[in-house]
Structure formats: structure tokens, C-alpha cells
Short mmCIF file of C-alpha atoms in Angstrom, two decimals:
data_model
loop_
_atom_site.label_atom_id
_atom_site.label_comp_id
_atom_site.label_asym_id
_atom_site.label_seq_id
_atom_site.Cartn_x
_atom_site.Cartn_y
_atom_site.Cartn_z
CA MET P 13 -20.11 -15.79 32.05
CA ARG P 14 -16.65 -15.51 30.46
CA PHE P 15 -13.55 -17.64 30.67
CA ASP P 16 -10.37 -16.48 28.89
CA SER P 17 -12.48 -14.07 26.76
CA LYS P 18 -14.78 -16.92 25.69
CA LEU P 19 -18.53 -16.78 26.23
CA PHE P 20 -19.68 -19.64 28.42
CA ASN P 21 -23.23 -20.26 29.62
CA PRO P 22 -23.22 -23.34 31.89
CA GLN P 23 -27.03 -23.57 31.84
CA ALA P 24 -27.73 -23.41 28.12
CA PHE P 25 -24.71 -23.18 25.89
CA GLY P 26 -25.27 -22.42 22.20
CA SER P 27 -22.60 -23.47 19.73
CA TYR P 28 -20.31 -20.90 18.15
CA VAL P 29 -21.63 -20.70 14.59
CA ASP P 30 -19.76 -17.79 13.01
CA ARG P 31 -17.02 -15.26 13.59
CA ILE P 32 -17.29 -11.48 13.65
CA PRO P 33 -17.34 -10.31 10.01
CA ASN P 34 -14.21 -8.66 8.68
CA VAL P 35 -15.13 -5.09 7.74
CA THR P 36 -11.56 -4.13 6.83
CA LYS P 37 -11.50 -4.27 3.03
CA ASN P 38 -7.75 -3.93 2.35
CA GLU P 39 -8.49 -3.04 -1.28
CA LEU P 40 -5.08 -1.46 -1.82
CA ALA P 41 -3.25 -4.65 -0.82
CA ARG P 42 -5.39 -6.68 -3.25
CA SER P 43 -5.04 -4.27 -6.19
CA VAL P 44 -2.89 -4.32 -9.34
CA ALA P 45 -1.01 -1.30 -7.95
CA VAL P 46 1.04 -3.76 -5.89
CA GLY P 47 3.90 -5.17 -7.92
CA THR P 48 7.22 -6.96 -7.64
CA ASN P 49 10.85 -6.37 -8.53
CA GLU P 50 12.42 -9.71 -9.46
CA GLN P 51 16.01 -8.57 -9.04
CA ALA P 52 15.37 -7.15 -5.57
CA ALA P 53 13.40 -10.26 -4.58
CA ARG P 54 16.22 -12.57 -5.70
CA SER P 55 18.77 -10.52 -3.81
CA LEU P 56 16.78 -10.42 -0.58
CA SER P 57 15.07 -13.81 -0.56
CA THR P 58 17.95 -15.61 1.15
CA GLN P 59 17.52 -16.37 4.82
CA THR P 60 20.99 -15.15 5.81
CA GLY P 61 19.91 -11.83 7.27
CA SER P 62 19.54 -9.93 4.00
CA LEU P 63 17.98 -6.56 4.77
CA TYR P 64 18.79 -4.10 2.02
CA THR P 65 19.74 -4.13 -1.64
CA ARG P 66 20.31 -1.68 -4.46
CA VAL P 67 19.17 -2.44 -7.99
CA PRO P 68 21.07 -0.64 -10.78
CA TYR P 69 19.40 0.92 -13.81
CA PHE P 70 20.73 2.13 -17.14
CA GLY P 71 20.22 5.82 -17.91
CA ARG P 72 18.83 7.02 -21.24
CA ILE P 73 20.67 8.83 -23.98
CA SER P 74 19.10 12.16 -24.92
CA ALA P 75 18.59 14.05 -28.17
CA GLN P 76 19.58 17.18 -26.25
CA THR P 77 23.24 16.30 -26.93
CA SER P 78 22.75 16.19 -30.72
CA GLN P 79 25.23 18.52 -32.52
CA ASN P 80 25.30 20.23 -35.86
CA ASN P 81 27.63 18.58 -38.36
CA ASP P 82 29.21 21.43 -40.33
CA GLY P 83 32.19 19.40 -41.50
CA ALA P 84 34.61 21.41 -39.38
CA THR P 85 33.61 20.92 -35.74
CA ASP P 86 34.76 17.96 -33.66
CA ILE P 87 32.09 15.78 -32.08
CA THR P 88 31.71 16.19 -28.33
CA SER P 89 30.81 12.84 -26.80
CA THR P 90 28.99 12.23 -23.56
CA ASN P 91 28.58 9.17 -21.40
CA THR P 92 25.37 7.58 -20.16
CA SER P 93 24.24 7.87 -16.57
CA THR P 94 23.49 4.96 -14.28
CA TYR P 95 21.04 4.97 -11.42
CA SER P 96 20.27 2.67 -8.52
CA GLN P 97 17.22 2.10 -6.36
CA GLY P 98 17.17 0.94 -2.75
CA PHE P 99 14.81 -1.78 -1.49
CA VAL P 100 14.41 -2.84 2.12
CA VAL P 101 12.98 -5.88 3.90
CA ALA P 102 10.12 -5.56 6.36
CA SER P 103 9.79 -8.61 8.59
CA ARG P 104 6.65 -9.11 10.62
CA MET P 105 5.66 -11.62 13.32
CA ASP P 106 2.68 -12.40 15.51
CA GLY P 107 1.21 -15.12 17.69
CA TRP P 108 -2.05 -16.29 19.24
CA THR P 109 -2.51 -18.51 22.28
CA GLU P 110 -5.57 -20.56 23.19
CA ARG P 111 -6.00 -22.61 26.37
CA SER P 112 -7.07 -26.21 26.18
CA PHE P 113 -9.72 -25.52 28.82
CA SER P 114 -11.45 -23.11 26.44
CA LYS P 115 -12.22 -26.06 24.19
CA ASN P 116 -13.38 -28.16 27.12
CA ILE P 117 -16.04 -25.68 28.27
CA THR P 118 -17.41 -24.79 24.83
CA ALA P 119 -18.46 -28.24 23.66
CA GLY P 120 -15.31 -28.88 21.67
CA VAL P 121 -15.11 -25.62 19.72
CA ASP P 122 -11.59 -25.30 18.26
CA PHE P 123 -10.61 -21.67 18.75
CA MET P 124 -7.17 -22.18 17.26
CA ASP P 125 -8.84 -23.39 14.06
CA ASN P 126 -10.82 -20.13 14.09
CA VAL P 127 -7.53 -18.20 14.22
CA ALA P 128 -6.03 -20.25 11.39
CA LYS P 129 -9.00 -19.55 9.10
CA GLN P 130 -8.45 -15.80 9.48
CA ILE P 131 -4.74 -15.78 8.62
CA ALA P 132 -5.26 -14.82 4.95
CA ASP P 133 -7.30 -11.74 5.89
CA TYR P 134 -4.85 -10.92 8.65
CA LYS P 135 -1.91 -10.95 6.21
CA MET P 136 -3.77 -8.66 3.79
CA GLU P 137 -4.25 -6.19 6.62
CA VAL P 138 -0.54 -6.37 7.48
CA LYS P 139 0.33 -5.69 3.81
CA GLN P 140 -2.15 -2.82 3.59
CA ASN P 141 -0.57 -1.14 6.62
CA ILE P 142 2.88 -1.46 5.03
CA LEU P 143 1.63 0.00 1.73
CA LEU P 144 -0.02 2.97 3.44
CA ALA P 145 3.18 3.59 5.42
CA MET P 146 5.20 3.72 2.19
CA LEU P 147 2.74 6.11 0.54
CA LYS P 148 2.88 8.37 3.58
CA GLY P 149 6.68 8.25 3.46
CA ILE P 150 7.11 9.29 -0.17
CA PHE P 151 4.75 12.24 0.23
CA SER P 152 6.75 13.31 3.29
CA MET P 153 10.17 13.40 1.59
CA SER P 154 12.52 16.22 2.56
CA VAL P 155 12.03 19.13 0.17
CA GLY P 156 14.15 22.16 -0.59
CA THR P 157 16.59 23.62 -3.10
CA SER P 158 19.97 22.69 -1.63
CA THR P 159 20.43 19.17 -3.04
CA ILE P 160 19.25 17.25 -6.07
CA GLU P 161 17.29 14.97 -3.71
CA GLU P 162 15.44 17.89 -2.13
CA GLN P 163 14.71 19.50 -5.50
CA ALA P 164 13.37 16.26 -6.97
CA ALA P 165 11.23 15.59 -3.89
CA LYS P 166 9.78 19.10 -4.04
CA GLU P 167 8.88 18.74 -7.71
CA PHE P 168 7.34 15.30 -7.19
CA ILE P 169 5.21 16.28 -4.20
CA GLU P 170 4.02 19.53 -5.76
CA LYS P 171 3.19 18.01 -9.14
CA HIS P 172 1.72 14.77 -7.81
CA THR P 173 -0.52 16.38 -5.18
CA TYR P 174 -3.79 17.90 -6.38
CA ASP P 175 -5.08 19.80 -3.37
CA LEU P 176 -8.67 21.00 -3.15
CA SER P 177 -8.84 21.04 0.63
CA ALA P 178 -8.06 24.75 1.07
CA LYS P 179 -11.01 25.77 -1.09
CA THR P 180 -14.53 26.35 0.20
CA GLY P 181 -17.91 24.75 -0.42
CA ASP P 182 -18.29 22.39 -3.34
CA ASP P 183 -14.97 23.61 -4.78
CA SER P 184 -13.23 21.70 -1.98
CA LYS P 185 -14.78 18.41 -3.15
CA VAL P 186 -13.99 16.23 -6.14
CA SER P 187 -15.90 16.93 -9.34
CA SER P 188 -16.12 15.76 -12.94
CA SER P 189 -12.77 17.31 -13.90
CA THR P 190 -10.76 16.55 -10.76
CA LEU P 191 -9.19 13.26 -11.75
CA ASN P 192 -8.21 14.32 -15.25
CA LYS P 193 -6.64 17.53 -13.93
CA ALA P 194 -4.80 15.65 -11.19
CA ILE P 195 -3.18 13.08 -13.46
CA GLN P 196 -2.35 15.70 -16.11
CA GLN P 197 -0.66 17.84 -13.47
CA ALA P 198 1.29 14.80 -12.28
CA CYS P 199 2.42 13.22 -15.52
CA GLY P 200 1.30 15.40 -18.42
CA ASP P 201 1.23 13.48 -21.67
CA ASN P 202 2.24 10.35 -19.75
CA LYS P 203 -0.98 10.36 -17.70
CA ASN P 204 -2.15 7.06 -19.20
CA ILE P 205 0.21 5.23 -16.82
CA PHE P 206 -2.46 5.67 -14.13
CA LYS P 207 -4.80 2.67 -13.95
CA LEU P 208 -6.80 2.87 -10.72
CA VAL P 209 -8.10 5.18 -8.04
CA ILE P 210 -8.56 4.18 -4.41
CA MET P 211 -10.69 6.40 -2.20
CA HIS P 212 -12.65 6.70 1.04
CA SER P 213 -16.36 5.89 0.86
CA GLU P 214 -17.19 9.55 1.60
CA VAL P 215 -15.47 10.61 -1.62
CA ALA P 216 -17.04 7.74 -3.55
CA THR P 217 -20.51 8.67 -2.28
CA ASN P 218 -19.98 12.23 -3.48
CA LEU P 219 -19.10 10.92 -6.96
CA GLU P 220 -22.09 8.58 -6.95
CA ASN P 221 -24.42 11.43 -6.06
CA MET P 222 -23.12 13.36 -9.07
CA LYS P 223 -23.45 10.20 -11.21
CA LEU P 224 -19.74 10.36 -12.03
CA LEU P 225 -19.03 6.75 -11.11
CA LYS P 226 -19.84 4.33 -13.91
CA TYR P 227 -20.42 0.80 -12.72
CA MET P 228 -19.36 -2.06 -14.95
CA THR P 229 -22.00 -4.46 -16.21
CA GLN P 230 -22.11 -8.16 -16.93
CA THR P 231 -24.54 -10.07 -19.09
CA ASP P 232 -25.67 -13.34 -17.50
CA ALA P 233 -26.56 -16.61 -19.18
CA ASN P 234 -30.11 -15.40 -19.72
CA GLY P 235 -28.99 -12.30 -21.57
CA ILE P 236 -29.85 -9.98 -18.68
CA GLU P 237 -27.39 -7.19 -18.10
CA ARG P 238 -26.56 -6.65 -14.44
CA GLU P 239 -24.60 -3.87 -12.78
CA LEU P 240 -21.43 -4.92 -10.94
CA SER P 241 -20.08 -3.31 -7.78
CA LEU P 242 -16.82 -2.35 -9.56
CA GLY P 243 -16.92 1.20 -10.88
CA THR P 244 -14.78 3.50 -13.00
CA TRP P 245 -14.04 7.22 -12.90
CA ASN P 246 -12.77 8.75 -16.13
CA GLY P 247 -11.89 5.24 -17.29
CA ARG P 248 -9.87 4.33 -14.17
CA ILE P 249 -11.00 1.49 -11.92
CA VAL P 250 -12.28 2.78 -8.58
CA LEU P 251 -11.64 0.92 -5.33
CA ILE P 252 -13.41 2.05 -2.17
CA ASP P 253 -11.65 1.56 1.15
CA ASP P 254 -12.15 3.51 4.38
CA ASN P 255 -8.55 2.79 5.39
CA MET P 256 -7.45 5.62 3.11
CA PRO P 257 -6.00 8.52 5.12
CA VAL P 258 -8.39 11.01 6.72
CA ASP P 259 -7.06 14.19 8.35
CA SER P 260 -9.57 15.30 10.98
CA THR P 261 -7.56 18.30 12.17
CA THR P 262 -10.31 20.64 10.98
CA LYS P 263 -13.41 19.80 12.99
CA ASN P 264 -16.46 18.68 10.96
CA THR P 265 -14.59 19.05 7.65
CA PRO P 266 -12.00 16.27 7.40
CA THR P 267 -9.61 16.08 4.49
CA TYR P 268 -9.66 12.82 2.52
CA THR P 269 -6.68 11.45 0.60
CA THR P 270 -7.46 9.67 -2.65
CA TYR P 271 -4.59 7.82 -4.33
CA VAL P 272 -4.25 7.45 -8.09
CA LEU P 273 -1.89 4.63 -8.97
CA GLY P 274 -0.33 2.82 -11.88
CA GLU P 275 0.02 -0.92 -12.26
CA GLY P 276 2.84 -2.23 -10.08
CA SER P 277 3.70 1.25 -8.84
CA ILE P 278 4.29 0.06 -5.25
CA ILE P 279 6.59 -2.90 -4.65
CA LEU P 280 5.55 -5.28 -1.88
CA ASP P 281 6.85 -8.76 -2.57
CA ASP P 282 6.28 -11.61 -0.12
CA ILE P 283 9.62 -13.45 -0.07
CA GLY P 284 8.71 -15.73 2.83
CA ASP P 285 10.31 -16.49 6.14
CA ALA P 286 12.45 -19.56 6.90
CA LEU P 287 9.73 -20.71 9.30
CA PRO P 288 6.50 -18.90 8.36
CA TYR P 289 4.21 -20.93 10.64
CA GLU P 290 4.95 -22.67 13.88
CA MET P 291 2.69 -24.33 16.44
CA TYR P 292 3.90 -24.70 20.01
CA ARG P 293 2.21 -26.86 22.65
CA ASP P 294 2.77 -25.94 26.30
CA PRO P 295 1.24 -28.75 28.37
CA LYS P 296 2.05 -27.20 31.76
CA THR P 297 0.90 -23.58 31.78
CA LYS P 298 -2.73 -23.06 32.86
CA GLY P 299 -3.62 -26.67 32.23
CA GLY P 300 -2.15 -26.65 28.73
CA GLN P 301 -2.25 -24.18 25.86
CA ASP P 302 -1.42 -23.97 22.17
CA THR P 303 0.28 -21.04 20.45
CA LEU P 304 0.35 -20.36 16.72
CA TYR P 305 3.25 -18.18 15.55
CA VAL P 306 3.43 -16.53 12.11
CA ARG P 307 6.35 -14.75 10.45
CA ASP P 308 6.56 -12.90 7.12
CA ARG P 309 9.22 -11.09 5.11
CA PHE P 310 8.40 -8.50 2.43
CA VAL P 311 10.53 -6.60 -0.07
CA CYS P 312 9.41 -2.97 0.08
CA GLY P 313 9.93 -0.27 -2.53
CA VAL P 314 8.26 2.28 -4.78
CA ASP P 315 8.73 2.40 -8.53
CA GLY P 316 10.87 5.46 -9.28
CA ILE P 317 11.64 6.27 -5.64
CA SER P 318 14.51 4.79 -3.65
CA PHE P 319 14.52 3.74 -0.01
CA GLU P 320 17.71 5.06 1.58
CA LYS P 321 18.34 2.90 4.61
CA PRO P 322 19.51 4.77 7.72
CA ALA P 323 22.01 3.15 10.05
CA THR P 324 19.30 2.76 12.69
CA ILE P 325 17.56 0.01 10.68
CA THR P 326 19.56 -3.12 11.43
CA ALA P 327 17.18 -6.06 10.95
CA SER P 328 13.79 -4.99 9.60
CA ALA P 329 12.05 -1.81 8.48
CA SER P 330 9.11 -0.94 10.71
CA ASN P 331 6.04 0.91 9.44
CA THR P 332 7.45 4.00 11.17
CA ASP P 333 10.66 3.61 9.15
CA LEU P 334 8.66 3.25 5.93
CA SER P 335 6.51 6.29 6.68
CA THR P 336 9.51 8.54 7.43
CA GLY P 337 10.09 10.90 4.52
CA ALA P 338 13.82 11.25 5.19
CA ASN P 339 14.26 7.59 4.23
CA TRP P 340 13.04 8.12 0.65
CA CYS P 341 14.29 10.03 -2.38
CA VAL P 342 13.48 10.18 -6.08
CA ILE P 343 16.02 8.04 -7.98
CA ASN P 344 18.97 10.17 -9.08
CA ASP P 345 22.63 9.87 -10.05
CA GLY P 346 23.81 12.75 -7.87
CA VAL P 347 23.52 15.20 -10.75
CA LYS P 348 19.99 14.74 -12.04
CA SER P 349 16.94 12.75 -11.05
CA ILE P 350 14.66 10.65 -13.17
CA PRO P 351 11.64 12.53 -14.61
CA HIS P 352 8.83 12.77 -12.07
CA LYS P 353 6.44 12.02 -14.94
CA ALA P 354 7.68 8.42 -14.85
CA ILE P 355 6.29 7.87 -11.33
CA ALA P 356 2.73 6.53 -11.48
CA ILE P 357 1.60 7.74 -8.05
CA ALA P 358 -0.50 10.81 -7.30
CA ARG P 359 -2.89 11.92 -4.61
CA ILE P 360 -5.97 14.12 -4.42
CA LEU P 361 -6.73 15.97 -1.19
CA SER P 362 -10.38 16.96 -0.85
CA LYS P 363 -13.21 17.52 1.62
CA GLY P 364 -15.29 14.82 0.00
#
């Protein structure tokens, strides 16, 4: 028998002893790839409706302007460029209601307490969805040759995407050289900015079968060396999470997206809501019920890529807004963009 989605056996009721295990790993949200931007956080952390901010950056002087001093030619001076990066706030809210009668018929089990104990995992899942939306957005930027924004987006997406999916057989899957080639293509001699790889378990299993994943070890108090579950691939930490994108357009041969990221390459800073938690007691409805409300505010951004807020976003950026390529562009001053090699984000597309 069920009442309000609660199991209830009036003849022989057994106590609720555990909750359904959480199989959503949210490894991306827990990783060092998630960073902060203090200036953006300070600007947006007020509770007065702050939604969007731009953080300015100094440009760099270049040796390309160096001139020959022949004692007769005047020096031609240049000025430095300045850049700015856009950050946006994503506000999220949710609520759960439990009837008092549910507690009465289940021998005093507190279902609202069960909800409260899952809040930390719930928030990680919310953050992971935001992060995946931003990654989708930057790899969907508008490309072309007409504007500096389109040119920079085209270069970034082409250089930072290592695509094996169009190949056949084992060539369409990751191999011993895939990661090194991918990060070299993306950032060249700056490839050491990449620190971790996050992939679907199908891709990880393929690497394991080829013995390309090296698992870290730890020596215990008795001097026995034990293998840990944390592995590395070409020296980069590997995180395994089946929430990574899978394109199943081609039947029986899905395409898996593996992200290669640098430390703090994606900005997702929890700046808090004015009233993050609120409990409301309604004594009248359905014999009485309690509702727990939660609210969160996050600063969202990507290191090296600016969020350009459209007029349609007036209070909070949704995951759809964050995943829309037209809302992102590589940081530029209107004349030139920053080097794509400075952006520590790349992806590998493969069949396994």
C-alpha cells in the first residue's frame, strides 16, 4: 500500500533503514577544474539584484613592435590593449513538501530529515549541470570569418577539439597517443596547463583494457602497497563520470566527449542567496505539511572566454542560456583576441 508515495504496510511495517544510493558521481563539480574569480565574486555577491559584471584585464606588450635603432629613425610607440571578461549569475531554487500524516503512518520516520541529508549531493548535481551547460556553450560558439569573435571562436573550436569519431574501427577510439596529440593540438608548447581528464566509463574501460590507465598507489602502515581507485593517463588525473556527453545519433556507435581541463579553467563560484534555506509549516493543507525551500546563486564564467549577456536574460542565466553558443566569445579587444593557447579546455570526441 502507498500513501503520498510512501510505502505503508498496515499489517507488518518494517522501518525505513536506508535511502536509494546516489549513483550520480558529479566528478566534474568536485574537481580542481572548478575555480573562482574573486573580482567577479565581489562584484556580484551583493543581494541587490546583481546579475552581470565585466572584469577588466591588462593586455601584454609584445616584442613584435621592437624596432632597429640606427641612430636616424624616430621611435614609433604603441599603446597596450585592455580586455574585459563577462560573468553572469545563475540563481537556482527548489522545494520539497512532506505531509505530517506520512510520519504518522510510518512509525515516526522523518522524511523531511531524509531530504535535508541529501542536500549536499543535490547541490553538487545542480553545479555539475551548470558546468556541463557552460562547456556545451563554449564549443557551440558562432564561427566564421566576418568578425574577430567568429574568427577566434573558429580557431578555438578547431584547435581544442580532437575528433576521432569519423574514423573507423579502433582508429575511432582513444589510444596511447590520443591525449598527448589532443593537448598539443590545443595549446602546443603550453600543453602543461592541462591537469585532468574527465571521461565516460566506456572510454575509461577501453583505456583500462589497453593498460593505459595507471592507478595511483598508497603504502599503508604495514608497508603494504595498495592500488587506489584514482588513475592517471599520460600524467593527467583521470575522473570517470557517466554524465559526460554521449551523442547517440549513430545507432550502436555513440560518440563520447572527453574533456581535458586545467586547474580553475571553469568558474563556478557559490556566492550564496540572501535566504538559502527556508522551512515553511502549513498546518491546514491535507492535515498539515512542511516544505523545505532552497536557493543558490553562482557566478558563472570560463577562463579566457567571456559571457556576453543578451537582453533576454534579466534576472538569472538558465542552463539553456549557458549552453547557447551565441552568448560566449573568446576574450578580445575588438581588434585581436587573446591566444587560444591560454585557454585550458579541450575535448576529445571518440567512439570509446
